[in-house]
Amino acid sequence: MPYTVGFDFGTNSVRALIVDVRTGEEVGTGVHAYRSGTDGILLDPGNPELARQDPRDYLDGLVGSLRAAFESAPGTFNPADVIGIGIDTTGSTPLPVDADGRPLAFDPRFAGNLNAYAWLWKDHTAHAEAAEITERAGELRPEYLAKCGGTYSSEWFWAKILHCLRVDPDVFDAAATWVEHADWMPAVLTGTERPDRLRRGICAAGHKAMFHQDWGGYPDEDFLGSLDERLRPLRRALPDEAYPAGQASGRLTDDWAARLGLPHGIPVSVGAFDAHLGAVGSGVAPRTLVKIIGTSTCDLTIAPVDQDLADIPGLCGIVPGSVLPGHYGLEAGQSAVGDVFDWFVRRVAPKGMDHASLTAQAEALRPGESGLLALDWHNGNRTVLVDQRLTGLILGLNLHTPPAEIYRALVEATAFGARVIMERYEEYGLPIERVVNCGGISASNPMVMQIYADVMNRPMHLSRSTQTCALGAAIAASVAAGEQAGGHANFESAIEVMTGVAEVSYDPVPANAAIYDRLYRLYRRLHDAFGIRGERDDLSDVMKSLLEIRDVVRTGIPTPHPLDPERGMDASPIGLTRS
Amino acid sequence: MPYTVGFDFGTNSVRALIVDVRTGEEVGTGVHAYRSGTDGILLDPGNPELARQDPRDYLDGLVGSLRAAFESAPGTFNPADVIGIGIDTTGSTPLPVDADGRPLAFDPRFAGNLNAYAWLWKDHTAHAEAAEITERAGELRPEYLAKCGGTYSSEWFWAKILHCLRVDPDVFDAAATWVEHADWMPAVLTGTERPDRLRRGICAAGHKAMFHQDWGGYPDEDFLGSLDERLRPLRRALPDEAYPAGQASGRLTDDWAARLGLPHGIPVSVGAFDAHLGAVGSGVAPRTLVKIIGTSTCDLTIAPVDQDLADIPGLCGIVPGSVLPGHYGLEAGQSAVGDVFDWFVRRVAPKGMDHASLTAQAEALRPGESGLLALDWHNGNRTVLVDQRLTGLILGLNLHTPPAEIYRALVEATAFGARVIMERYEEYGLPIERVVNCGGISASNPMVMQIYADVMNRPMHLSRSTQTCALGAAIAASVAAGEQAGGHANFESAIEVMTGVAEVSYDPVPANAAIYDRLYRLYRRLHDAFGIRGERDDLSDVMKSLLEIRDVVRTGIPTPHPLDPERGMDASPIGLTRS
């Protein structure tokens, strides 16, 4: 009865999932919410771009989530049957550590200094440094940029480190190195935190830190030195190797075995990002796009390494082995999806209106009938514009616009954003035939999935598991454990038995798809006008085109439409009893 | 003790105001809300552009509002001392009437047919016909267009009549003529409803129906016939003269004298639009812009008729005598102002948040600190774009944007819209030195007035009267009554004693004005990009410029700004007690 445990460190909480290695059955799960800050995020009211986390929450979360998972498991489950641990986290979420690999956040000298904490993926304080890295790489190392979509993001490893160096040299100087959250967790569990022993994952290194075998690993010292001389020693301390998930980072220490109640010495897989292992847990394959839809999205696919693949502008990375061995892992994503809907419900919409009531009203609307169009950039644009200094837009408002129309327009905007990503893959020789969705929204909101099917004009499948990231981590653990220990020889065989899609799926409705084609063209024009430097467009038809579409949808007749006096009479609220 | 009565027919109700002719003191006032439809407006749920009114409400409103005004007046007031009646209404609000001048809405054949009712100013069903008239006039009679800003509006007389002809020929054929609400009311009170006896006002005719002495009054028959042959007889039945307010339309009939409780035979002034008489009630003068701020605005000024005045593109009209004799009346306006704020409060914002609470929060914000920018086109754009098929836009949204920031951005958008109008006047040789505001919002919301002062960089005065439209109607009545009857010989002397400004006024704050100059330039670019055909702009800097302004306002430091670790420490919600 071999089991593995997958830990999925999300933005606000960590989940532990206990999985039957032979069937993929999820026999136990538990969630531990981070305790610090606002929903686990340390914020600075004076700087909305700042988002940090306390590594203590990560450690507490290991124990807390697994204990809850044990409690939820049936009596037939025995922790002694666990053969391996896998881990995924958000990213790029680097934290500065000392020479023992201990987070500076734990150093009393830096108590309360948020720069010493983990720099959460959604921290955008480093946008100026990201722009600087992009510019410098464009001059000196264009090949670095080409592998990460042409633009280095403020969310990523080097931008954050450089920003720390600039604004808080004390923290920078005290750091022996910076470690991705995804790498730090396996190191802690296996007692390999010391920088010279730590195994770093190819997923984080390749997608966020410009690591590539073509140039011998991390960016070279001269390039980093051109950004700031003080980066040179940091680079020299970095290793030349990075490892894929499915390889062991080390073996569970006695101490952690005791704290977790798991067998000591079992392998802990090299860590990876939530999205990449989520793709694994969703059964990722060539020509399949896996969309992990949460507060933000990741949109991943893979391609055989023997395919002749061009560099794809705007992608978050093209990294051999970052998802599955033998394949390029290709990552794209939207900076906010669920977060956009949450913003509207929590901050703006009438009290008492929640996602359910807004969805019920929005579902009754037909595509195009509101005349609204939105840009889903409330948290910037990760793909394909790679620009965190973009913001959300709503257009087409009139004096009658109700909240449900805005809510639907926001959902549609995220669908249009998803289509931009899909089309970028296709333009570069990666046709997408099916989409497998996972994450809470995909399972809980059929309206969202139908709109995605109609906008993207592809069938939307749902992953069988509702915890694909944690499942992917458990799959990585089963591969790290290996066949002999009761695990799997490779990812292919693990995916074969441990993943699947749900019975329910969503097919595009041709009439809706036709309307959304028109709306998407308008979205794309706003996208380019506000997002791409040098684009000059005459937008004076945009509002009118939306009204034309609205009128056609409402009346079936192109503008100008005659008023039907009968309809006017019947539908009017006029009191006919007066004479 | 001479008094006059001004009736102000608004969008949702009618007000009667009893004014002491020698002082301007308002001794009594009463309001009567229209009873039909939604807040007095007959709507069609299937066609959001339709807005009609029932003329019965107008008749009921005369009696109801005056009765209430009588009740509010002190015992010293005697209705027998009323020497004249003045009337203003919304417009263009034409209604079809039969050969006796009786509204077709009262004909049982058309009971419940909204096309037979009054076509309220905000009815936009005729946008296609307005475009057609603009195009045809551009070809055949460019001089017609030049006097009404270059574009004929869907809100106006001929567009509405032509639309009725197209969609409901039965109503069109049954109409002996169409009468503006402002002309119909005096006709009813003086028994001169019959089309051949009716005196039409220069205000409505000149601003909305292309009436001008340069071409002998209304548009010529051949031009109208080129739109549709069936318009020819309608044109032939129209008079060649139109009259200014201050002249008598006729004398109060015995029947109406009895119903109203006023002396029979007193003069009833020729009617005019609410905004024009509102300008009179605000003490309009050259170089003074009067802004009447309500659900929408009118922005009026005057210039001596001997000034060499160019045609001003985008204005609603340049009509000699439409405001004051001897002066051009120049009308501009915003299609929605109070309506935009109301939309947000009533439809979108969290329950329990009203104008007062949103204003309190929005007032605490500094200019530019939200990063938001909006276009105030929720009801189209009347001046200077003259395009009802434009819609509202909000840009700069992020995941933290609260309702108060949106509310303030909407207020600012209307201020930017007001500045566009002011600048258009100034570009054409009409410098604006002071602004006198009237209407409920100007008196009740100091934040709005301060934002207007800062955005327009002009002192904002408030009219002393809070009912300037009704006061202007009472002034017109005093002029119609004449000096001998205890009234005034002309408008100048009436304005001198009957109007004034309030003690409170709002001066621009230079620091705010500087920020708003930057924001206005961005507003103007969006305005032109979405509003003007053929404008091609690169808008990719707009969102970033807003963030830069935001960052400077918040931190005093241009982007990129260093994070102050002390500030991060103090301001962060992190729990410092954990070790």
mmCIF file of N, CA and C in Angstrom, chain A residues 36 43 45-46 48 56 60 112 115 117 128 339 343 347-348 350-351 378 387 389 391-394 396-403 529 533-536 538 540 543-544 547 551 554 560 563 567 571 573 576 578-579, chain B residues 36 43 45-46 48 56-57 60 112 115 128 339 343 347-348 350-351 378 387 389 391-394 396-403 529 533-536 538 540 543-544 547 551 554 560 563 567 571 573-574 576 578-579:
data_model
loop_
_atom_site.group_PDB
_atom_site.id
_atom_site.type_symbol
_atom_site.label_atom_id
_atom_site.label_comp_id
_atom_site.label_asym_id
_atom_site.label_seq_id
_atom_site.Cartn_x
_atom_site.Cartn_y
_atom_site.Cartn_z
ATOM 1 N N SER A 36 0.628 34.874 9.454
ATOM 2 C CA SER A 36 1.148 36.254 9.493
ATOM 3 C C SER A 36 0.405 37.156 8.513
ATOM 4 N N LEU A 43 2.151 42.993 4.183
ATOM 5 C CA LEU A 43 1.953 44.126 3.277
ATOM 6 C C LEU A 43 2.530 45.392 3.888
ATOM 7 N N PRO A 45 1.342 49.245 3.907
ATOM 8 C CA PRO A 45 0.245 50.127 3.465
ATOM 9 C C PRO A 45 0.743 51.286 2.611
ATOM 10 N N GLY A 46 2.012 51.664 2.788
ATOM 11 C CA GLY A 46 2.528 52.780 2.001
ATOM 12 C C GLY A 46 3.035 52.377 0.634
ATOM 13 N N PRO A 48 1.876 49.640 -2.217
ATOM 14 C CA PRO A 48 0.994 48.538 -2.619
ATOM 15 C C PRO A 48 1.702 47.465 -3.434
ATOM 16 N N ARG A 56 8.591 31.291 8.775
ATOM 17 C CA ARG A 56 8.056 30.495 9.879
ATOM 18 C C ARG A 56 6.719 29.870 9.517
ATOM 19 N N ASP A 60 5.682 25.943 10.032
ATOM 20 C CA ASP A 60 4.465 25.573 10.763
ATOM 21 C C ASP A 60 3.490 24.841 9.846
ATOM 22 N N GLY A 112 11.358 41.939 11.844
ATOM 23 C CA GLY A 112 10.412 42.955 11.380
ATOM 24 C C GLY A 112 10.849 43.673 10.118
ATOM 25 N N ASN A 115 12.398 43.141 4.195
ATOM 26 C CA ASN A 115 13.354 42.793 3.140
ATOM 27 C C ASN A 115 14.103 41.502 3.444
ATOM 28 N N TYR A 117 12.633 38.877 4.629
ATOM 29 C CA TYR A 117 11.648 37.792 4.572
ATOM 30 C C TYR A 117 11.603 37.204 3.155
ATOM 31 N N ALA A 128 11.550 48.506 -11.467
ATOM 32 C CA ALA A 128 12.613 49.304 -12.110
ATOM 33 C C ALA A 128 13.827 48.418 -12.393
ATOM 34 N N ASP A 339 -8.260 36.720 -8.495
ATOM 35 C CA ASP A 339 -8.057 37.977 -7.761
ATOM 36 C C ASP A 339 -8.882 39.123 -8.335
ATOM 37 N N TRP A 343 -11.579 41.005 -6.231
ATOM 38 C CA TRP A 343 -11.533 42.459 -6.052
ATOM 39 C C TRP A 343 -12.927 43.048 -6.215
ATOM 40 N N ARG A 347 -14.424 44.399 -2.851
ATOM 41 C CA ARG A 347 -14.162 45.824 -2.693
ATOM 42 C C ARG A 347 -15.277 46.700 -3.228
ATOM 43 N N VAL A 348 -15.868 46.305 -4.327
ATOM 44 C CA VAL A 348 -16.710 47.247 -5.056
ATOM 45 C C VAL A 348 -18.187 46.900 -5.016
ATOM 46 N N PRO A 350 -22.103 45.668 -4.550
ATOM 47 C CA PRO A 350 -23.048 45.838 -3.440
ATOM 48 C C PRO A 350 -22.926 44.731 -2.401
ATOM 49 N N LYS A 351 -22.979 45.132 -1.162
ATOM 50 C CA LYS A 351 -22.917 44.167 -0.058
ATOM 51 C C LYS A 351 -24.022 43.136 -0.241
ATOM 52 N N HIS A 378 -5.457 44.105 -13.653
ATOM 53 C CA HIS A 378 -5.483 44.681 -12.302
ATOM 54 C C HIS A 378 -4.204 44.370 -11.534
ATOM 55 N N ASP A 387 4.539 42.947 -18.231
ATOM 56 C CA ASP A 387 4.590 44.327 -17.772
ATOM 57 C C ASP A 387 3.690 44.468 -16.542
ATOM 58 N N ARG A 389 3.445 47.045 -14.730
ATOM 59 C CA ARG A 389 2.947 48.419 -14.563
ATOM 60 C C ARG A 389 1.793 48.691 -15.527
ATOM 61 N N THR A 391 -2.515 48.306 -15.801
ATOM 62 C CA THR A 391 -3.621 48.311 -14.850
ATOM 63 C C THR A 391 -4.921 47.940 -15.546
ATOM 64 N N GLY A 392 -5.928 47.689 -14.736
ATOM 65 C CA GLY A 392 -7.205 47.246 -15.271
ATOM 66 C C GLY A 392 -8.005 48.369 -15.898
ATOM 67 N N LEU A 393 -8.880 47.999 -16.808
ATOM 68 C CA LEU A 393 -9.698 48.971 -17.546
ATOM 69 C C LEU A 393 -11.084 48.369 -17.762
ATOM 70 N N ILE A 394 -12.092 49.197 -17.635
ATOM 71 C CA ILE A 394 -13.455 48.797 -18.008
ATOM 72 C C ILE A 394 -14.002 49.880 -18.914
ATOM 73 N N GLY A 396 -17.249 50.960 -21.841
ATOM 74 C CA GLY A 396 -18.605 50.645 -22.308
ATOM 75 C C GLY A 396 -19.658 50.887 -21.243
ATOM 76 N N LEU A 397 -19.281 51.540 -20.152
ATOM 77 C CA LEU A 397 -20.207 51.784 -19.052
ATOM 78 C C LEU A 397 -21.299 52.764 -19.473
ATOM 79 N N ASN A 398 -22.510 52.499 -19.014
ATOM 80 C CA ASN A 398 -23.559 53.499 -19.185
ATOM 81 C C ASN A 398 -24.302 53.660 -17.866
ATOM 82 N N LEU A 399 -25.325 54.481 -17.874
ATOM 83 C CA LEU A 399 -25.993 54.825 -16.617
ATOM 84 C C LEU A 399 -26.837 53.686 -16.073
ATOM 85 N N HIS A 400 -26.970 52.608 -16.848
ATOM 86 C CA HIS A 400 -27.747 51.467 -16.375
ATOM 87 C C HIS A 400 -26.875 50.255 -16.053
ATOM 88 N N THR A 401 -25.587 50.348 -16.294
ATOM 89 C CA THR A 401 -24.719 49.178 -16.139
ATOM 90 C C THR A 401 -24.818 48.597 -14.724
ATOM 91 N N PRO A 402 -25.290 47.361 -14.600
ATOM 92 C CA PRO A 402 -25.390 46.734 -13.280
ATOM 93 C C PRO A 402 -24.127 45.937 -12.941
ATOM 94 N N PRO A 403 -23.958 45.610 -11.660
ATOM 95 C CA PRO A 403 -22.767 44.871 -11.236
ATOM 96 C C PRO A 403 -22.559 43.559 -11.991
ATOM 97 N N ALA A 529 -3.014 48.566 -27.851
ATOM 98 C CA ALA A 529 -2.927 50.030 -27.747
ATOM 99 C C ALA A 529 -2.355 50.448 -26.397
ATOM 100 N N ARG A 533 4.332 49.431 -26.763
ATOM 101 C CA ARG A 533 4.920 50.716 -27.109
ATOM 102 C C ARG A 533 5.037 50.837 -28.615
ATOM 103 N N GLY A 534 4.647 51.989 -29.123
ATOM 104 C CA GLY A 534 4.781 52.233 -30.549
ATOM 105 C C GLY A 534 3.559 51.869 -31.359
ATOM 106 N N GLU A 535 2.594 51.159 -30.725
ATOM 107 C CA GLU A 535 1.350 50.866 -31.448
ATOM 108 C C GLU A 535 0.507 52.127 -31.512
ATOM 109 N N ARG A 536 0.101 52.499 -32.690
ATOM 110 C CA ARG A 536 -0.762 53.680 -32.833
ATOM 111 C C ARG A 536 -2.038 53.228 -33.511
ATOM 112 N N ASP A 538 -6.372 53.957 -34.153
ATOM 113 C CA ASP A 538 -7.546 54.822 -34.072
ATOM 114 C C ASP A 538 -8.638 54.027 -33.357
ATOM 115 N N SER A 540 -11.478 55.146 -32.145
ATOM 116 C CA SER A 540 -12.756 55.859 -32.056
ATOM 117 C C SER A 540 -13.945 54.976 -32.412
ATOM 118 N N MET A 543 -15.986 51.913 -28.902
ATOM 119 C CA MET A 543 -17.216 51.993 -28.117
ATOM 120 C C MET A 543 -18.437 51.755 -28.992
ATOM 121 N N LYS A 544 -18.382 52.270 -30.207
ATOM 122 C CA LYS A 544 -19.521 52.108 -31.116
ATOM 123 C C LYS A 544 -19.655 50.668 -31.590
ATOM 124 N N LEU A 547 -21.447 48.811 -28.987
ATOM 125 C CA LEU A 547 -22.892 49.090 -28.994
ATOM 126 C C LEU A 547 -23.568 48.386 -30.164
ATOM 127 N N ASP A 551 -26.491 45.763 -29.752
ATOM 128 C CA ASP A 551 -27.796 45.923 -30.381
ATOM 129 C C ASP A 551 -28.169 44.686 -31.194
ATOM 130 N N ARG A 554 -29.175 42.022 -28.720
ATOM 131 C CA ARG A 554 -30.452 42.266 -28.046
ATOM 132 C C ARG A 554 -31.643 42.174 -28.987
ATOM 133 N N PRO A 560 -28.792 50.926 -37.406
ATOM 134 C CA PRO A 560 -29.865 51.383 -36.523
ATOM 135 C C PRO A 560 -31.071 50.459 -36.587
ATOM 136 N N LEU A 563 -37.643 50.797 -33.794
ATOM 137 C CA LEU A 563 -38.374 50.482 -32.575
ATOM 138 C C LEU A 563 -39.656 49.772 -32.974
ATOM 139 N N ARG A 567 -43.690 46.098 -29.239
ATOM 140 C CA ARG A 567 -42.796 45.764 -28.141
ATOM 141 C C ARG A 567 -42.751 46.930 -27.145
ATOM 142 N N ALA A 571 -43.830 46.171 -23.388
ATOM 143 C CA ALA A 571 -42.745 46.072 -22.425
ATOM 144 C C ALA A 571 -42.610 47.319 -21.559
ATOM 145 N N PRO A 573 -43.136 50.307 -18.902
ATOM 146 C CA PRO A 573 -43.747 50.346 -17.579
ATOM 147 C C PRO A 573 -44.868 51.369 -17.489
ATOM 148 N N LEU A 576 -51.109 52.018 -18.210
ATOM 149 C CA LEU A 576 -52.073 52.155 -19.302
ATOM 150 C C LEU A 576 -53.468 52.480 -18.795
ATOM 151 N N ARG A 578 -54.363 54.980 -16.992
ATOM 152 C CA ARG A 578 -54.692 56.404 -17.068
ATOM 153 C C ARG A 578 -55.224 56.711 -18.463
ATOM 154 N N SER A 579 -56.131 57.651 -18.562
ATOM 155 C CA SER A 579 -56.732 57.903 -19.881
ATOM 156 C C SER A 579 -56.567 59.344 -20.320
ATOM 157 N N SER B 36 -45.714 59.181 -13.743
ATOM 158 C CA SER B 36 -45.652 58.056 -14.690
ATOM 159 C C SER B 36 -44.263 57.427 -14.720
ATOM 160 N N LEU B 43 -39.893 54.209 -19.845
ATOM 161 C CA LEU B 43 -38.758 53.483 -20.413
ATOM 162 C C LEU B 43 -39.222 52.261 -21.169
ATOM 163 N N PRO B 45 -37.776 48.512 -21.537
ATOM 164 C CA PRO B 45 -36.693 47.626 -21.064
ATOM 165 C C PRO B 45 -35.886 47.033 -22.211
ATOM 166 N N GLY B 46 -36.514 46.917 -23.393
ATOM 167 C CA GLY B 46 -35.805 46.327 -24.520
ATOM 168 C C GLY B 46 -34.958 47.325 -25.284
ATOM 169 N N PRO B 48 -32.646 50.562 -24.255
ATOM 170 C CA PRO B 48 -32.179 51.498 -23.222
ATOM 171 C C PRO B 48 -32.054 52.934 -23.723
ATOM 172 N N ARG B 56 -49.558 64.514 -19.531
ATOM 173 C CA ARG B 56 -50.473 64.679 -18.397
ATOM 174 C C ARG B 56 -49.707 65.068 -17.141
ATOM 175 N N ASP B 57 -48.514 64.521 -17.012
ATOM 176 C CA ASP B 57 -47.710 64.847 -15.835
ATOM 177 C C ASP B 57 -47.359 66.331 -15.806
ATOM 178 N N ASP B 60 -50.610 68.141 -14.606
ATOM 179 C CA ASP B 60 -50.788 67.917 -13.165
ATOM 180 C C ASP B 60 -49.749 68.692 -12.369
ATOM 181 N N GLY B 112 -50.865 54.454 -24.795
ATOM 182 C CA GLY B 112 -49.796 53.496 -24.510
ATOM 183 C C GLY B 112 -48.731 53.432 -25.585
ATOM 184 N N ASN B 115 -44.436 56.487 -28.762
ATOM 185 C CA ASN B 115 -44.028 57.423 -29.814
ATOM 186 C C ASN B 115 -44.941 58.645 -29.879
ATOM 187 N N ALA B 128 -29.255 57.312 -35.374
ATOM 188 C CA ALA B 128 -28.985 57.090 -36.809
ATOM 189 C C ALA B 128 -29.494 58.274 -37.627
ATOM 190 N N ASP B 339 -25.798 62.119 -12.815
ATOM 191 C CA ASP B 339 -26.217 60.769 -13.202
ATOM 192 C C ASP B 339 -25.072 59.757 -13.103
ATOM 193 N N TRP B 343 -25.254 56.647 -10.737
ATOM 194 C CA TRP B 343 -25.093 55.289 -11.266
ATOM 195 C C TRP B 343 -24.189 54.483 -10.336
ATOM 196 N N ARG B 347 -26.128 51.695 -8.401
ATOM 197 C CA ARG B 347 -26.045 50.414 -9.100
ATOM 198 C C ARG B 347 -24.879 49.568 -8.650
ATOM 199 N N VAL B 348 -23.770 50.179 -8.352
ATOM 200 C CA VAL B 348 -22.546 49.394 -8.220
ATOM 201 C C VAL B 348 -22.014 49.343 -6.791
ATOM 202 N N PRO B 350 -20.956 49.348 -2.804
ATOM 203 C CA PRO B 350 -21.449 48.563 -1.668
ATOM 204 C C PRO B 350 -22.671 49.199 -1.014
ATOM 205 N N LYS B 351 -23.627 48.364 -0.701
ATOM 206 C CA LYS B 351 -24.833 48.851 -0.024
ATOM 207 C C LYS B 351 -24.436 49.580 1.248
ATOM 208 N N HIS B 378 -20.807 58.058 -19.710
ATOM 209 C CA HIS B 378 -21.830 57.036 -19.457
ATOM 210 C C HIS B 378 -23.129 57.328 -20.192
ATOM 211 N N ASP B 387 -21.581 63.166 -29.502
ATOM 212 C CA ASP B 387 -21.673 61.771 -29.907
ATOM 213 C C ASP B 387 -22.295 60.975 -28.761
ATOM 214 N N ARG B 389 -23.138 57.944 -28.871
ATOM 215 C CA ARG B 389 -22.746 56.530 -28.889
ATOM 216 C C ARG B 389 -21.337 56.363 -28.327
ATOM 217 N N THR B 391 -19.263 55.799 -24.545
ATOM 218 C CA THR B 391 -19.607 55.167 -23.266
ATOM 219 C C THR B 391 -18.515 55.447 -22.240
ATOM 220 N N GLY B 392 -18.820 55.133 -21.000
ATOM 221 C CA GLY B 392 -17.902 55.422 -19.911
ATOM 222 C C GLY B 392 -16.734 54.448 -19.851
ATOM 223 N N LEU B 393 -15.649 54.924 -19.265
ATOM 224 C CA LEU B 393 -14.427 54.131 -19.172
ATOM 225 C C LEU B 393 -13.764 54.418 -17.829
ATOM 226 N N ILE B 394 -13.232 53.386 -17.210
ATOM 227 C CA ILE B 394 -12.404 53.561 -16.012
ATOM 228 C C ILE B 394 -11.109 52.798 -16.248
ATOM 229 N N GLY B 396 -6.886 52.138 -14.820
ATOM 230 C CA GLY B 396 -5.968 52.254 -13.694
ATOM 231 C C GLY B 396 -6.367 51.398 -12.513
ATOM 232 N N LEU B 397 -7.319 50.500 -12.732
ATOM 233 C CA LEU B 397 -7.799 49.649 -11.640
ATOM 234 C C LEU B 397 -6.724 48.672 -11.206
ATOM 235 N N ASN B 398 -6.634 48.454 -9.897
ATOM 236 C CA ASN B 398 -5.791 47.360 -9.412
ATOM 237 C C ASN B 398 -6.559 46.552 -8.386
ATOM 238 N N LEU B 399 -5.893 45.570 -7.799
ATOM 239 C CA LEU B 399 -6.605 44.641 -6.928
ATOM 240 C C LEU B 399 -6.976 45.266 -5.586
ATOM 241 N N HIS B 400 -6.514 46.476 -5.335
ATOM 242 C CA HIS B 400 -6.847 47.147 -4.074
ATOM 243 C C HIS B 400 -7.797 48.323 -4.270
ATOM 244 N N THR B 401 -8.132 48.641 -5.503
ATOM 245 C CA THR B 401 -8.937 49.839 -5.769
ATOM 246 C C THR B 401 -10.250 49.817 -4.986
ATOM 247 N N PRO B 402 -10.444 50.783 -4.087
ATOM 248 C CA PRO B 402 -11.690 50.835 -3.319
ATOM 249 C C PRO B 402 -12.733 51.719 -3.994
ATOM 250 N N PRO B 403 -13.990 51.583 -3.597
ATOM 251 C CA PRO B 403 -15.064 52.369 -4.205
ATOM 252 C C PRO B 403 -14.814 53.871 -4.152
ATOM 253 N N ALA B 529 -8.555 59.888 -28.320
ATOM 254 C CA ALA B 529 -8.340 58.554 -28.900
ATOM 255 C C ALA B 529 -9.659 57.813 -29.091
ATOM 256 N N ARG B 533 -12.552 60.436 -34.627
ATOM 257 C CA ARG B 533 -12.206 59.551 -35.738
ATOM 258 C C ARG B 533 -10.923 60.031 -36.389
ATOM 259 N N GLY B 534 -10.037 59.089 -36.643
ATOM 260 C CA GLY B 534 -8.811 59.436 -37.344
ATOM 261 C C GLY B 534 -7.651 59.770 -36.426
ATOM 262 N N GLU B 535 -7.929 59.949 -35.117
ATOM 263 C CA GLU B 535 -6.829 60.182 -34.174
ATOM 264 C C GLU B 535 -6.102 58.858 -33.934
ATOM 265 N N ARG B 536 -4.814 58.863 -34.121
ATOM 266 C CA ARG B 536 -4.039 57.649 -33.865
ATOM 267 C C ARG B 536 -2.991 57.992 -32.820
ATOM 268 N N ASP B 538 -0.363 56.555 -29.545
ATOM 269 C CA ASP B 538 0.306 55.466 -28.826
ATOM 270 C C ASP B 538 -0.023 55.652 -27.353
ATOM 271 N N SER B 540 0.466 53.536 -24.891
ATOM 272 C CA SER B 540 1.122 52.566 -24.010
ATOM 273 C C SER B 540 1.746 53.210 -22.776
ATOM 274 N N MET B 543 -1.126 54.185 -18.698
ATOM 275 C CA MET B 543 -1.239 53.528 -17.392
ATOM 276 C C MET B 543 0.011 53.778 -16.545
ATOM 277 N N LYS B 544 1.144 53.772 -17.191
ATOM 278 C CA LYS B 544 2.405 53.981 -16.464
ATOM 279 C C LYS B 544 2.526 55.427 -15.970
ATOM 280 N N LEU B 547 0.639 55.700 -12.866
ATOM 281 C CA LEU B 547 1.349 55.104 -11.721
ATOM 282 C C LEU B 547 2.487 56.010 -11.266
ATOM 283 N N ASP B 551 2.796 57.516 -7.641
ATOM 284 C CA ASP B 551 3.960 57.280 -6.786
ATOM 285 C C ASP B 551 4.545 58.592 -6.279
ATOM 286 N N ARG B 554 2.220 59.866 -3.584
ATOM 287 C CA ARG B 554 2.254 59.084 -2.342
ATOM 288 C C ARG B 554 3.563 59.229 -1.594
ATOM 289 N N PRO B 560 11.638 55.044 -10.049
ATOM 290 C CA PRO B 560 11.457 54.060 -8.985
ATOM 291 C C PRO B 560 11.827 54.638 -7.622
ATOM 292 N N LEU B 563 12.411 51.740 -1.133
ATOM 293 C CA LEU B 563 11.612 51.378 0.029
ATOM 294 C C LEU B 563 12.369 51.821 1.274
ATOM 295 N N ARG B 567 10.111 52.624 7.405
ATOM 296 C CA ARG B 567 8.690 52.739 7.134
ATOM 297 C C ARG B 567 8.069 51.350 6.968
ATOM 298 N N ALA B 571 5.138 50.362 9.477
ATOM 299 C CA ALA B 571 3.799 50.376 8.898
ATOM 300 C C ALA B 571 3.287 48.969 8.613
ATOM 301 N N PRO B 573 1.901 45.223 8.877
ATOM 302 C CA PRO B 573 1.052 44.533 9.839
ATOM 303 C C PRO B 573 1.722 43.297 10.444
ATOM 304 N N ILE B 574 2.989 43.102 10.164
ATOM 305 C CA ILE B 574 3.666 41.900 10.649
ATOM 306 C C ILE B 574 3.637 41.839 12.176
ATOM 307 N N LEU B 576 5.349 41.442 15.286
ATOM 308 C CA LEU B 576 6.759 41.520 15.677
ATOM 309 C C LEU B 576 7.050 40.728 16.935
ATOM 310 N N ARG B 578 6.539 37.576 17.376
ATOM 311 C CA ARG B 578 7.074 36.228 17.097
ATOM 312 C C ARG B 578 8.583 36.333 16.946
ATOM 313 N N SER B 579 9.312 35.313 17.349
ATOM 314 C CA SER B 579 10.775 35.427 17.305
ATOM 315 C C SER B 579 11.409 34.328 16.462
#
